[in-house]
């Protein structure tokens, strides 16, 4: 028997849906069997029996779905968790479903979730920072009846295929053509905003939309310290494509004022939802752009996260042909993602609760060949960091009243890169090769990467020492060197130095990795203050 379920939705684009045997809410869109599905035609396409047995991996889009029938309430996120959903129970054990979590007095915080958040910038699996509140992870659905049952509907860990590089490149080029054709159709008549960095991904979006006749709809923008390298390249690309281009100068005083503001605190609560670090980088520029351009429901198109999908996060050591131990896979993931703060006296987080939890995630799989290990690393990254940390950056556009889309997280790209052999995936080789074939004037021909790209391989036994020395030196100079100037959240260098270590629950944390290290520490303190 289904429990009662109260649904509270914050975002205006959640629309009611009604079909045979169910009712609910849908935000977003998807393609299914050559049909473009929104709330307007959803009820005409699906009946309750179909929904209850649906293979959601066949839905390609950006959506969150809630539907109720006589047996249960089902919550579904898209492949990327681009639109989060949360659930809890009230004192009468009735279900509560929301697209947000607002901390308030009397809420308890989960210690292990705090530890995960402090070290990575996000909370793992279905947990949130708050007791009795849960999230729906990427590529999963949750059925709420007497109990909550969560299941994943897609896995990235499958055997790769074997084809020539040119065959794969032709297929990838076709995928790009299809997804940008669909995107251009959806964007007709809309204001388009592209955060145009100096990188490959945002450049790809701009190039393909200009090719499809949308140049006059596009405003590109970038930011940072005047004269920084990324903004210089951004301007060059915008000029070559004939795009309207905006630049926003960042300085330390701006960051100090912003970080102390009530608006920033409000945004932190809005964007975090007890799961994710608040995205800092685009916050000032998005606010100014919306004000200066008078934007109303423009569509922002950030370049997340094709560098990851294409293999840019894989360590060289993980692609060597051998059978791996679980502890080696754990180390690959921890070295990449467990690094916002170091735990004093510990070499790694391997023997902590969050390190042991990672082992449990890995042991779901077996047969640890290099092809499978690279997929396990990428799947963990996708379900956890990308969906909760990187993609959650779109909350900044929502906060300022705008829309967004993630063209380089199109599900067709997920399916394509899942089957790519690791030697073509490593360091984005096939991706960069394909971009050169498509746009040789904008992308150079890549050289196939090898062990020379591994610093550990290059420096051998000296690598851990050199890495530690580099990180220590970088800590003390980046207050002055950072192109984004965001360490201005500390008004003086003395205050910055004082912030480089702290104690928490009897443990000492030190050597912050980047700006998010400071934000997560402050966010936990802020949440504790709100909920005490």
Short mmCIF file of N, CA and C in Angstrom, two decimals, residues 8 29 64 69 84 157 165 171 173 181 198 201 208-209 328 378 382 412 469 477 496 500 514:
data_model
loop_
_atom_site.label_atom_id
_atom_site.label_comp_id
_atom_site.label_asym_id
_atom_site.label_seq_id
_atom_site.Cartn_x
_atom_site.Cartn_y
_atom_site.Cartn_z
N UNK A 8 6.39 19.21 -3.08
CA UNK A 8 6.67 20.65 -3.03
C UNK A 8 7.74 20.96 -4.07
N UNK A 29 12.71 18.09 -20.92
CA UNK A 29 12.33 17.46 -22.18
C UNK A 29 13.16 16.20 -22.37
N UNK A 64 13.44 15.90 -15.02
CA UNK A 64 13.13 15.22 -13.76
C UNK A 64 11.65 14.88 -13.81
N UNK A 69 0.92 6.56 -8.89
CA UNK A 69 -0.20 5.68 -9.23
C UNK A 69 -0.77 5.12 -7.93
N UNK A 84 17.85 18.01 -9.86
CA UNK A 84 17.85 17.12 -8.70
C UNK A 84 16.46 16.95 -8.09
N UNK A 157 29.90 0.56 -17.30
CA UNK A 157 30.94 -0.48 -17.25
C UNK A 157 30.53 -1.65 -18.12
N UNK A 165 40.42 4.08 -35.78
CA UNK A 165 40.23 5.44 -35.27
C UNK A 165 39.36 6.26 -36.21
N UNK A 171 31.83 8.17 -36.71
CA UNK A 171 30.62 7.99 -35.89
C UNK A 171 30.43 9.16 -34.93
N UNK A 173 31.54 12.22 -35.26
CA UNK A 173 31.16 13.40 -36.03
C UNK A 173 29.66 13.37 -36.34
N UNK A 181 22.03 19.59 -34.45
CA UNK A 181 20.80 19.85 -35.22
C UNK A 181 19.60 19.93 -34.27
N UNK A 198 38.79 29.52 -23.06
CA UNK A 198 39.77 29.25 -24.10
C UNK A 198 39.84 27.78 -24.46
N UNK A 201 35.78 22.74 -25.51
CA UNK A 201 34.37 22.35 -25.43
C UNK A 201 33.42 23.50 -25.75
N UNK A 208 29.38 25.19 -33.80
CA UNK A 208 28.28 24.44 -34.39
C UNK A 208 26.99 25.22 -34.43
N UNK A 209 26.77 26.12 -33.49
CA UNK A 209 25.57 26.93 -33.55
C UNK A 209 25.70 28.03 -34.59
N UNK A 328 44.07 -0.47 -5.87
CA UNK A 328 44.65 0.39 -6.90
C UNK A 328 43.58 1.29 -7.51
N UNK A 378 35.52 6.14 -14.49
CA UNK A 378 34.67 7.15 -15.13
C UNK A 378 33.23 7.09 -14.61
N UNK A 382 31.29 10.13 -12.91
CA UNK A 382 30.04 10.58 -13.53
C UNK A 382 28.91 10.64 -12.50
N UNK A 412 23.62 10.66 -26.28
CA UNK A 412 24.27 9.99 -27.40
C UNK A 412 25.79 9.99 -27.24
N UNK A 469 56.01 19.13 -2.67
CA UNK A 469 56.73 20.41 -2.69
C UNK A 469 56.05 21.41 -3.61
N UNK A 477 51.77 31.01 -3.16
CA UNK A 477 51.86 32.04 -4.21
C UNK A 477 50.54 32.31 -4.92
N UNK A 496 44.57 34.85 4.63
CA UNK A 496 44.64 33.69 3.74
C UNK A 496 45.55 32.62 4.33
N UNK A 500 44.87 28.21 5.94
CA UNK A 500 45.41 27.05 5.23
C UNK A 500 45.37 25.76 6.04
N UNK A 514 42.15 23.96 -3.81
CA UNK A 514 41.75 25.09 -4.65
C UNK A 514 40.68 25.91 -3.91
#
